[in-house]
DNA sequence: TTCGATGCAAACCATTTGCAAATCC
DNA sequence: GGATTTGCAAATGGTTTGCATCGAA
């Protein structure tokens, strides 16, 4: 990588880390959209725009998703709703999830385990600060992180290439502390070592 | 985002850009694995390891994929191979693609158009410098880029959270210069404006 | 009243699997 | 010669669609 020295990169990274440490922690849940908050407003707006109707199913879905933490899959949604006494068909869930994506209330986060995709996940993003994911390749644990420095660089790259950036998806895959430590214990100490990796 | 000022972020980005501009361009194609190069070696190694056999189908697949530029889909592969007189079934392609992924010769790049996934793409990576993708949300054009500063920050984030990083997937989605300019022409000048975006 | 939404079942599509025949070592 | 691969066909699983019915505006 010409033009870069290990030193300059390290300095860059360190300064970014230092700065990022001063960030506020992520809001643990969405505080702005529960009963009749912003999410509802946003959704109603989209419905009005398309001449859509606010059905009971949509109300239930929206309320439920807003209360949900972390990512979820369409099928899980149906099960959970049924548990709470709401009967909504999988079809309807699918149809409305894409609406909610359009409205910017949820987003699709494709889980990439490197071999198979298995099915889409969604997560509630409205009112959450923007974030990306760290995923453990052993246990599947997902950790959210937010890192403005990376966002800024992404924007810069896009501009370099004449692109106007709309969104990005970033997923870091590795071994989480728990799984790594388990390794270390099993092999009798030493640093955790990741298998495979980019050539 | 506490701790960051617009100015400090801009400065960071600018310095990163300046440095990145000095990088060598991406190798346009893989120069190390054509007839009997490294790719073959890598693949043979994996086969030996698993007690696998080097069939004609595998030879054809490997040779063909090595010559391929850009990303491809399993089905396309079958078609293209047939055009060249090689009869390989889709099943076999699928079975061997995952082997090639294991060997680190290709990788899966899931295309995320925000709504549906449509099917996996793969691309030849052995011998290519590591890169990520810019994708145009209008015309689907894909541009490769490589940006060590982002990689360094990703590594830093992972370490912060105690993860040992194995790989990452980064995809920037936006409007490419061509599509953006088309907009500008249609609306009579002015900067291209992206629809939607992260809240 | 009327057009959009729902739910069921069937269609779809990418991917995987069972199994007999072909093939490599 | 015997285990591996292949290819076909059938199964799978997530997602979408056709259509009759239901319900919000």
GROMACS .gro file of C-alpha atoms (C1' of nucleotides) in nm:
model
  448
    1UNK     CA    1   0.000   0.000   0.000
    2UNK     CA    2   0.209   0.284  -0.133
    3UNK     CA    3   0.186   0.627   0.030
    4UNK     CA    4   0.103   0.482   0.368
    5UNK     CA    5   0.345   0.400   0.641
    6UNK     CA    6   0.257   0.182   0.930
    7UNK     CA    7   0.329   0.475   1.154
    8UNK     CA    8   0.101   0.720   0.979
    9UNK     CA    9  -0.181   0.471   0.975
   10UNK     CA   10  -0.135   0.391   1.339
   11UNK     CA   11  -0.141   0.757   1.426
   12UNK     CA   12  -0.456   0.806   1.225
   13UNK     CA   13  -0.625   0.513   1.389
   14UNK     CA   14  -0.519   0.616   1.736
   15UNK     CA   15  -0.650   0.967   1.700
   16UNK     CA   16  -0.976   0.836   1.563
   17UNK     CA   17  -1.006   0.595   1.853
   18UNK     CA   18  -0.932   0.864   2.105
   19UNK     CA   19  -1.200   1.083   1.961
   20UNK     CA   20  -1.453   0.811   1.924
   21UNK     CA   21  -1.415   0.714   2.287
   22UNK     CA   22  -1.572   1.044   2.378
   23UNK     CA   23  -1.895   0.962   2.203
   24UNK     CA   24  -2.213   0.911   2.391
   25UNK     CA   25  -2.315   0.549   2.415
   26UNK     CA   26  -2.583   0.424   2.176
   27UNK     CA   27  -2.935   0.478   2.286
   28UNK     CA   28  -3.030   0.130   2.406
   29UNK     CA   29  -3.377   0.152   2.258
   30UNK     CA   30  -3.586   0.389   2.058
   31UNK     CA   31  -3.733   0.650   2.284
   32UNK     CA   32  -3.903   0.862   2.023
   33UNK     CA   33  -4.166   0.645   1.866
   34UNK     CA   34  -4.344   0.426   2.111
   35UNK     CA   35  -4.717   0.490   2.130
   36UNK     CA   36  -4.779   0.776   1.890
   37UNK     CA   37  -4.430   0.911   1.840
   38UNK     CA   38  -4.220   0.989   1.538
   39UNK     CA   39  -4.226   0.642   1.387
   40UNK     CA   40  -4.601   0.643   1.365
   41UNK     CA   41  -4.591   0.990   1.217
   42UNK     CA   42  -4.336   0.883   0.961
   43UNK     CA   43  -4.540   0.581   0.868
   44UNK     CA   44  -4.868   0.770   0.842
   45UNK     CA   45  -4.695   1.017   0.618
   46UNK     CA   46  -4.583   0.743   0.382
   47UNK     CA   47  -4.930   0.590   0.383
   48UNK     CA   48  -5.092   0.922   0.306
   49UNK     CA   49  -4.846   0.970   0.024
   50UNK     CA   50  -4.937   0.641  -0.136
   51UNK     CA   51  -5.305   0.653  -0.050
   52UNK     CA   52  -5.253   0.370   0.194
   53UNK     CA   53  -5.471   0.271   0.487
   54UNK     CA   54  -5.392   0.232   0.851
   55UNK     CA   55  -5.517  -0.116   0.926
   56UNK     CA   56  -5.514  -0.291   1.260
   57UNK     CA   57  -5.242  -0.522   1.135
   58UNK     CA   58  -5.023  -0.225   1.047
   59UNK     CA   59  -5.083  -0.061   1.381
   60UNK     CA   60  -4.990  -0.378   1.564
   61UNK     CA   61  -4.681  -0.435   1.350
   62UNK     CA   62  -4.555  -0.084   1.392
   63UNK     CA   63  -4.608  -0.070   1.765
   64UNK     CA   64  -4.450  -0.408   1.810
   65UNK     CA   65  -4.144  -0.339   1.597
   66UNK     CA   66  -4.084  -0.012   1.775
   67UNK     CA   67  -4.061  -0.192   2.106
   68UNK     CA   68  -3.832  -0.457   1.966
   69UNK     CA   69  -3.462  -0.453   2.045
   70UNK     CA   70  -3.205  -0.587   1.804
   71UNK     CA   71  -3.269  -0.759   1.477
   72UNK     CA   72  -3.559  -0.983   1.390
   73UNK     CA   73  -3.680  -1.204   1.109
   74UNK     CA   74  -4.019  -1.193   0.941
   75UNK     CA   75  -4.121  -1.531   1.072
   76UNK     CA   76  -4.021  -1.452   1.429
   77UNK     CA   77  -4.235  -1.144   1.408
   78UNK     CA   78  -4.543  -1.348   1.327
   79UNK     CA   79  -4.475  -1.585   1.615
   80UNK     CA   80  -4.415  -1.309   1.865
   81UNK     CA   81  -4.724  -1.123   1.755
   82UNK     CA   82  -4.935  -1.433   1.788
   83UNK     CA   83  -4.801  -1.480   2.140
   84UNK     CA   84  -4.938  -1.140   2.221
   85UNK     CA   85  -5.274  -1.219   2.070
   86UNK     CA   86  -5.229  -1.050   1.732
   87UNK     CA   87  -5.303  -1.262   1.429
   88UNK     CA   88  -5.102  -1.136   1.132
   89UNK     CA   89  -5.012  -1.349   0.832
   90UNK     CA   90  -4.658  -1.391   0.711
   91UNK     CA   91  -4.763  -1.248   0.377
   92UNK     CA   92  -4.880  -0.930   0.537
   93UNK     CA   93  -4.561  -0.904   0.737
   94UNK     CA   94  -4.354  -0.929   0.422
   95UNK     CA   95  -4.566  -0.674   0.244
   96UNK     CA   96  -4.542  -0.427   0.527
   97UNK     CA   97  -4.176  -0.476   0.604
   98UNK     CA   98  -4.087  -0.333   0.267
   99UNK     CA   99  -4.311  -0.038   0.338
  100UNK     CA  100  -4.138   0.019   0.669
  101UNK     CA  101  -3.804   0.003   0.494
  102UNK     CA  102  -3.922   0.264   0.247
  103UNK     CA  103  -4.035   0.482   0.533
  104UNK     CA  104  -3.689   0.456   0.685
  105UNK     CA  105  -3.822   0.303   1.007
  106UNK     CA  106  -3.645  -0.030   0.974
  107UNK     CA  107  -3.362  -0.155   0.762
  108UNK     CA  108  -3.260  -0.483   0.616
  109UNK     CA  109  -2.935  -0.618   0.753
  110UNK     CA  110  -2.823  -0.918   0.556
  111UNK     CA  111  -2.632  -1.157   0.769
  112UNK     CA  112  -2.334  -1.286   0.581
  113UNK     CA  113  -2.192  -1.598   0.736
  114UNK     CA  114  -1.971  -1.637   0.434
  115UNK     CA  115  -2.146  -1.935   0.283
  116UNK     CA  116  -2.521  -1.918   0.295
  117UNK     CA  117  -2.750  -1.628   0.355
  118UNK     CA  118  -3.037  -1.808   0.528
  119UNK     CA  119  -3.288  -1.528   0.519
  120UNK     CA  120  -3.312  -1.156   0.577
  121UNK     CA  121  -3.305  -0.981   0.912
  122UNK     CA  122  -3.448  -0.644   0.983
  123UNK     CA  123  -3.390  -0.398   1.260
  124UNK     CA  124  -3.557  -0.091   1.390
  125UNK     CA  125  -3.346   0.214   1.310
  126UNK     CA  126  -3.568   0.518   1.343
  127UNK     CA  127  -3.455   0.711   1.647
  128UNK     CA  128  -3.149   0.495   1.688
  129UNK     CA  129  -2.817   0.653   1.611
  130UNK     CA  130  -2.668   0.513   1.296
  131UNK     CA  131  -2.460   0.207   1.361
  132UNK     CA  132  -2.292  -0.092   1.204
  133UNK     CA  133  -2.234  -0.444   1.330
  134UNK     CA  134  -1.964  -0.666   1.464
  135UNK     CA  135  -2.056  -1.031   1.424
  136UNK     CA  136  -1.892  -1.327   1.592
  137UNK     CA  137  -1.819  -1.603   1.344
  138UNK     CA  138  -1.835  -1.867   1.617
  139UNK     CA  139  -2.138  -1.790   1.828
  140UNK     CA  140  -2.317  -1.546   1.602
  141UNK     CA  141  -2.330  -1.272   1.863
  142UNK     CA  142  -2.398  -0.929   1.713
  143UNK     CA  143  -2.262  -0.610   1.863
  144UNK     CA  144  -2.359  -0.265   1.745
  145UNK     CA  145  -2.103   0.006   1.710
  146UNK     CA  146  -2.096   0.357   1.582
  147UNK     CA  147  -1.784   0.515   1.451
  148UNK     CA  148  -1.810   0.853   1.285
  149UNK     CA  149  -1.455   0.844   1.155
  150UNK     CA  150  -1.537   0.547   0.935
  151UNK     CA  151  -1.849   0.717   0.809
  152UNK     CA  152  -1.653   1.024   0.717
  153UNK     CA  153  -1.398   0.823   0.524
  154UNK     CA  154  -1.670   0.636   0.342
  155UNK     CA  155  -1.821   0.961   0.236
  156UNK     CA  156  -1.482   1.076   0.117
  157UNK     CA  157  -1.430   0.762  -0.089
  158UNK     CA  158  -1.768   0.798  -0.252
  159UNK     CA  159  -1.699   1.158  -0.339
  160UNK     CA  160  -1.362   1.065  -0.484
  161UNK     CA  161  -1.543   0.842  -0.728
  162UNK     CA  162  -1.813   1.095  -0.804
  163UNK     CA  163  -2.082   0.905  -0.616
  164UNK     CA  164  -2.343   1.071  -0.399
  165UNK     CA  165  -2.371   0.838  -0.104
  166UNK     CA  166  -2.714   0.718   0.003
  167UNK     CA  167  -2.629   0.448   0.252
  168UNK     CA  168  -2.377   0.182   0.327
  169UNK     CA  169  -2.361  -0.157   0.484
  170UNK     CA  170  -2.065  -0.251   0.692
  171UNK     CA  171  -2.027  -0.574   0.877
  172UNK     CA  172  -1.715  -0.677   1.061
  173UNK     CA  173  -1.682  -1.049   1.115
  174UNK     CA  174  -1.444  -1.195   1.369
  175UNK     CA  175  -1.413  -1.387   1.692
  176UNK     CA  176  -1.571  -1.228   1.996
  177UNK     CA  177  -1.394  -1.202   2.333
  178UNK     CA  178  -1.590  -1.489   2.483
  179UNK     CA  179  -1.515  -1.733   2.205
  180UNK     CA  180  -1.158  -1.613   2.182
  181UNK     CA  181  -1.101  -1.662   2.552
  182UNK     CA  182  -1.256  -2.005   2.534
  183UNK     CA  183  -0.993  -2.086   2.274
  184UNK     CA  184  -0.716  -1.950   2.490
  185UNK     CA  185  -0.831  -2.158   2.785
  186UNK     CA  186  -0.852  -2.472   2.576
  187UNK     CA  187  -0.506  -2.432   2.425
  188UNK     CA  188  -0.354  -2.325   2.753
  189UNK     CA  189  -0.309  -1.952   2.714
  190UNK     CA  190  -0.167  -1.737   2.439
  191UNK     CA  191  -0.338  -1.485   2.218
  192UNK     CA  192  -0.656  -1.585   2.041
  193UNK     CA  193  -0.584  -1.653   1.680
  194UNK     CA  194  -0.842  -1.622   1.407
  195UNK     CA  195  -0.865  -1.894   1.145
  196UNK     CA  196  -0.871  -1.808   0.775
  197UNK     CA  197  -0.875  -1.442   0.689
  198UNK     CA  198  -0.822  -1.227   0.384
  199UNK     CA  199  -0.520  -1.308   0.176
  200UNK     CA  200  -2.163   1.269   1.802
  201UNK     CA  201  -1.984   1.417   2.098
  202UNK     CA  202  -1.610   1.467   2.080
  203UNK     CA  203  -1.610   1.528   1.707
  204UNK     CA  204  -1.627   1.860   1.538
  205UNK     CA  205  -1.706   1.901   1.176
  206UNK     CA  206  -1.366   2.059   1.134
  207UNK     CA  207  -1.170   1.778   1.294
  208UNK     CA  208  -1.352   1.518   1.094
  209UNK     CA  209  -1.298   1.709   0.773
  210UNK     CA  210  -0.931   1.737   0.847
  211UNK     CA  211  -0.908   1.366   0.917
  212UNK     CA  212  -1.087   1.280   0.598
  213UNK     CA  213  -0.878   1.517   0.391
  214UNK     CA  214  -0.552   1.378   0.515
  215UNK     CA  215  -0.671   1.026   0.453
  216UNK     CA  216  -0.775   1.117   0.102
  217UNK     CA  217  -0.445   1.280   0.030
  218UNK     CA  218  -0.261   0.973   0.140
  219UNK     CA  219  -0.487   0.731  -0.035
  220UNK     CA  220  -0.443   0.911  -0.362
  221UNK     CA  221  -0.084   0.796  -0.364
  222UNK     CA  222  -0.181   0.432  -0.370
  223UNK     CA  223  -0.107   0.215  -0.668
  224UNK     CA  224  -0.414   0.141  -0.874
  225UNK     CA  225  -0.583  -0.195  -0.834
  226UNK     CA  226  -0.443  -0.474  -1.041
  227UNK     CA  227  -0.701  -0.494  -1.319
  228UNK     CA  228  -0.697  -0.871  -1.327
  229UNK     CA  229  -0.534  -1.159  -1.152
  230UNK     CA  230  -0.192  -1.213  -1.294
  231UNK     CA  231  -0.079  -1.488  -1.063
  232UNK     CA  232  -0.305  -1.779  -1.127
  233UNK     CA  233  -0.387  -1.828  -1.488
  234UNK     CA  234  -0.277  -2.163  -1.623
  235UNK     CA  235  -0.103  -2.333  -1.334
  236UNK     CA  236  -0.040  -2.046  -1.099
  237UNK     CA  237  -0.112  -1.984  -0.734
  238UNK     CA  238  -0.486  -2.035  -0.749
  239UNK     CA  239  -0.447  -2.385  -0.878
  240UNK     CA  240  -0.188  -2.453  -0.614
  241UNK     CA  241  -0.417  -2.320  -0.343
  242UNK     CA  242  -0.703  -2.531  -0.468
  243UNK     CA  243  -0.497  -2.847  -0.499
  244UNK     CA  244  -0.377  -2.794  -0.148
  245UNK     CA  245  -0.731  -2.777  -0.017
  246UNK     CA  246  -0.828  -3.086  -0.215
  247UNK     CA  247  -0.532  -3.279  -0.085
  248UNK     CA  248  -0.625  -3.173   0.265
  249UNK     CA  249  -0.977  -3.308   0.232
  250UNK     CA  250  -0.885  -3.608   0.021
  251UNK     CA  251  -1.058  -3.449  -0.277
  252UNK     CA  252  -1.011  -3.521  -0.644
  253UNK     CA  253  -0.921  -3.296  -0.928
  254UNK     CA  254  -1.194  -3.368  -1.179
  255UNK     CA  255  -1.227  -3.217  -1.525
  256UNK     CA  256  -1.521  -3.010  -1.406
  257UNK     CA  257  -1.311  -2.860  -1.129
  258UNK     CA  258  -1.026  -2.785  -1.362
  259UNK     CA  259  -1.258  -2.610  -1.604
  260UNK     CA  260  -1.429  -2.415  -1.328
  261UNK     CA  261  -1.108  -2.300  -1.173
  262UNK     CA  262  -0.946  -2.196  -1.499
  263UNK     CA  263  -1.258  -2.017  -1.608
  264UNK     CA  264  -1.313  -1.830  -1.284
  265UNK     CA  265  -0.953  -1.718  -1.277
  266UNK     CA  266  -0.995  -1.553  -1.614
  267UNK     CA  267  -1.317  -1.389  -1.514
  268UNK     CA  268  -1.327  -1.020  -1.430
  269UNK     CA  269  -1.574  -0.875  -1.186
  270UNK     CA  270  -1.849  -1.063  -1.008
  271UNK     CA  271  -2.052  -1.351  -1.139
  272UNK     CA  272  -2.346  -1.565  -1.043
  273UNK     CA  273  -2.360  -1.944  -1.033
  274UNK     CA  274  -2.607  -1.964  -1.317
  275UNK     CA  275  -2.409  -1.732  -1.542
  276UNK     CA  276  -2.110  -1.950  -1.484
  277UNK     CA  277  -2.290  -2.254  -1.619
  278UNK     CA  278  -2.404  -2.063  -1.926
  279UNK     CA  279  -2.064  -1.919  -2.000
  280UNK     CA  280  -1.898  -2.254  -1.954
  281UNK     CA  281  -2.145  -2.417  -2.189
  282UNK     CA  282  -2.068  -2.149  -2.448
  283UNK     CA  283  -1.709  -2.258  -2.433
  284UNK     CA  284  -1.799  -2.621  -2.471
  285UNK     CA  285  -1.778  -2.727  -2.107
  286UNK     CA  286  -2.080  -2.906  -1.970
  287UNK     CA  287  -2.102  -2.853  -1.594
  288UNK     CA  288  -2.422  -2.882  -1.397
  289UNK     CA  289  -2.549  -2.609  -1.172
  290UNK     CA  290  -2.535  -2.849  -0.880
  291UNK     CA  291  -2.168  -2.905  -0.933
  292UNK     CA  292  -2.107  -2.536  -0.962
  293UNK     CA  293  -2.276  -2.475  -0.630
  294UNK     CA  294  -2.084  -2.752  -0.463
  295UNK     CA  295  -1.753  -2.626  -0.589
  296UNK     CA  296  -1.814  -2.260  -0.529
  297UNK     CA  297  -1.824  -2.323  -0.159
  298UNK     CA  298  -1.498  -2.512  -0.187
  299UNK     CA  299  -1.340  -2.221  -0.370
  300UNK     CA  300  -1.464  -1.987  -0.101
  301UNK     CA  301  -1.305  -2.210   0.162
  302UNK     CA  302  -0.981  -2.205  -0.032
  303UNK     CA  303  -0.991  -1.827  -0.033
  304UNK     CA  304  -0.992  -1.808  -0.411
  305UNK     CA  305  -1.330  -1.644  -0.448
  306UNK     CA  306  -1.559  -1.467  -0.210
  307UNK     CA  307  -1.928  -1.414  -0.182
  308UNK     CA  308  -2.040  -1.056  -0.223
  309UNK     CA  309  -2.403  -1.019  -0.137
  310UNK     CA  310  -2.564  -0.747  -0.335
  311UNK     CA  311  -2.796  -0.550  -0.115
  312UNK     CA  312  -3.040  -0.343  -0.315
  313UNK     CA  313  -3.221  -0.262   0.006
  314UNK     CA  314  -3.529  -0.470  -0.059
  315UNK     CA  315  -3.462  -0.808  -0.211
  316UNK     CA  316  -3.142  -1.004  -0.233
  317UNK     CA  317  -3.202  -1.191  -0.559
  318UNK     CA  318  -2.918  -1.439  -0.535
  319UNK     CA  319  -2.554  -1.449  -0.442
  320UNK     CA  320  -2.265  -1.313  -0.645
  321UNK     CA  321  -1.912  -1.431  -0.623
  322UNK     CA  322  -1.589  -1.277  -0.731
  323UNK     CA  323  -1.237  -1.390  -0.781
  324UNK     CA  324  -1.015  -1.246  -0.511
  325UNK     CA  325  -0.699  -1.449  -0.504
  326UNK     CA  326  -0.418  -1.231  -0.632
  327UNK     CA  327  -0.638  -0.923  -0.631
  328UNK     CA  328  -0.565  -0.661  -0.372
  329UNK     CA  329  -0.832  -0.643  -0.108
  330UNK     CA  330  -1.112  -0.411  -0.205
  331UNK     CA  331  -1.467  -0.308  -0.131
  332UNK     CA  332  -1.747  -0.190  -0.355
  333UNK     CA  333  -1.933   0.121  -0.452
  334UNK     CA  334  -2.268   0.037  -0.604
  335UNK     CA  335  -2.494   0.267  -0.800
  336UNK     CA  336  -2.852   0.245  -0.679
  337UNK     CA  337  -2.983   0.353  -1.018
  338UNK     CA  338  -2.793   0.160  -1.279
  339UNK     CA  339  -2.633  -0.107  -1.063
  340UNK     CA  340  -2.281  -0.025  -1.171
  341UNK     CA  341  -2.018  -0.161  -0.934
  342UNK     CA  342  -1.687   0.009  -0.874
  343UNK     CA  343  -1.406  -0.142  -0.674
  344UNK     CA  344  -1.205   0.067  -0.435
  345UNK     CA  345  -0.937   0.005  -0.183
  346UNK     CA  346  -0.886   0.231   0.111
  347UNK     CA  347  -0.641   0.126   0.376
  348UNK     CA  348  -0.746   0.399   0.616
  349UNK     CA  349  -1.091   0.245   0.645
  350UNK     CA  350  -0.941  -0.099   0.699
  351UNK     CA  351  -0.724   0.032   0.977
  352UNK     CA  352  -1.016   0.193   1.152
  353UNK     CA  353  -1.221  -0.123   1.120
  354UNK     CA  354  -0.946  -0.315   1.283
  355UNK     CA  355  -0.933  -0.060   1.561
  356UNK     CA  356  -1.307  -0.084   1.621
  357UNK     CA  357  -1.293  -0.461   1.637
  358UNK     CA  358  -1.006  -0.449   1.886
  359UNK     CA  359  -1.192  -0.197   2.099
  360UNK     CA  360  -1.467  -0.454   2.137
  361UNK     CA  361  -1.230  -0.741   2.198
  362UNK     CA  362  -1.293  -0.900   1.861
  363UNK     CA  363  -1.025  -1.060   1.648
  364UNK     CA  364  -1.118  -0.954   1.299
  365UNK     CA  365  -1.140  -1.218   1.027
  366UNK     CA  366  -1.300  -1.029   0.744
  367UNK     CA  367  -1.546  -0.757   0.670
  368UNK     CA  368  -1.798  -0.663   0.409
  369UNK     CA  369  -1.842  -0.303   0.314
  370UNK     CA  370  -2.069  -0.181   0.045
  371UNK     CA  371  -2.133   0.184  -0.028
  372UNK     CA  372  -2.456   0.253  -0.210
  373UNK     CA  373  -2.521   0.578  -0.387
  374UNK     CA  374  -2.573   0.748  -0.720
  375UNK     CA  375  -2.289   0.720  -0.969
  376UNK     CA  376  -2.158   1.018  -1.165
  377UNK     CA  377  -2.336   0.915  -1.485
  378UNK     CA  378  -2.675   0.879  -1.324
  379UNK     CA  379  -2.620   1.190  -1.116
  380UNK     CA  380  -2.529   1.396  -1.419
  381UNK     CA  381  -2.829   1.265  -1.604
  382UNK     CA  382  -3.038   1.404  -1.319
  383UNK     CA  383  -2.865   1.736  -1.332
  384UNK     CA  384  -2.923   1.763  -1.706
  385UNK     CA  385  -3.289   1.676  -1.672
  386UNK     CA  386  -3.356   1.926  -1.395
  387UNK     CA  387  -3.148   2.195  -1.558
  388UNK     CA  388  -2.830   2.194  -1.357
  389UNK     CA  389  -2.763   2.201  -0.986
  390UNK     CA  390  -2.597   1.944  -0.765
  391UNK     CA  391  -2.718   1.587  -0.782
  392UNK     CA  392  -2.932   1.505  -0.483
  393UNK     CA  393  -2.971   1.159  -0.345
  394UNK     CA  394  -3.319   1.042  -0.248
  395UNK     CA  395  -3.382   0.878   0.088
  396UNK     CA  396  -3.080   0.818   0.306
  397UNK     CA  397  -3.011   0.741   0.667
  398UNK     CA  398  -3.207   0.946   0.918
  399DT     C1'  399  -6.946   0.258  -0.161
  400DT     C1'  400  -6.509   0.175  -0.312
  401DC     C1'  401  -6.039   0.093  -0.351
  402DG     C1'  402  -5.669  -0.080  -0.089
  403DA     C1'  403  -5.531  -0.464   0.244
  404DT     C1'  404  -5.553  -0.928   0.412
  405DG     C1'  405  -5.498  -1.433   0.402
  406DC     C1'  406  -5.471  -1.846   0.190
  407DA     C1'  407  -5.267  -2.139  -0.141
  408DA     C1'  408  -4.996  -2.176  -0.515
  409DA     C1'  409  -4.600  -2.002  -0.764
  410DC     C1'  410  -4.123  -1.879  -0.765
  411DC     C1'  411  -3.639  -1.895  -0.730
  412DA     C1'  412  -3.198  -1.987  -0.545
  413DT     C1'  413  -2.991  -2.344  -0.317
  414DT     C1'  414  -2.943  -2.816  -0.117
  415DT     C1'  415  -2.991  -3.315  -0.095
  416DG     C1'  416  -3.077  -3.828  -0.223
  417DC     C1'  417  -2.926  -4.154  -0.517
  418DA     C1'  418  -2.752  -4.416  -0.917
  419DA     C1'  419  -2.408  -4.388  -1.258
  420DA     C1'  420  -1.962  -4.210  -1.401
  421DT     C1'  421  -1.494  -4.098  -1.279
  422DC     C1'  422  -1.056  -4.026  -1.056
  423DC     C1'  423  -0.655  -4.207  -0.788
  424DG     C1'  424  -1.129  -5.129  -0.697
  425DG     C1'  425  -1.328  -4.833  -0.413
  426DA     C1'  426  -1.421  -4.390  -0.252
  427DT     C1'  427  -1.553  -3.930  -0.460
  428DT     C1'  428  -1.802  -3.661  -0.783
  429DT     C1'  429  -2.129  -3.582  -1.093
  430DG     C1'  430  -2.596  -3.496  -1.265
  431DC     C1'  431  -3.057  -3.547  -1.242
  432DA     C1'  432  -3.473  -3.491  -1.005
  433DA     C1'  433  -3.693  -3.392  -0.605
  434DA     C1'  434  -3.696  -3.144  -0.166
  435DT     C1'  435  -3.632  -2.720   0.076
  436DG     C1'  436  -3.698  -2.263   0.255
  437DG     C1'  437  -3.752  -1.788   0.207
  438DT     C1'  438  -4.022  -1.471  -0.046
  439DT     C1'  439  -4.376  -1.319  -0.381
  440DT     C1'  440  -4.817  -1.338  -0.629
  441DG     C1'  441  -5.318  -1.447  -0.777
  442DC     C1'  442  -5.747  -1.411  -0.618
  443DA     C1'  443  -6.157  -1.392  -0.337
  444DT     C1'  444  -6.284  -1.161   0.073
  445DC     C1'  445  -6.266  -0.805   0.417
  446DG     C1'  446  -6.244  -0.346   0.594
  447DA     C1'  447  -6.091   0.154   0.633
  448DA     C1'  448  -6.206   0.597   0.444
   0.00000   0.00000   0.00000
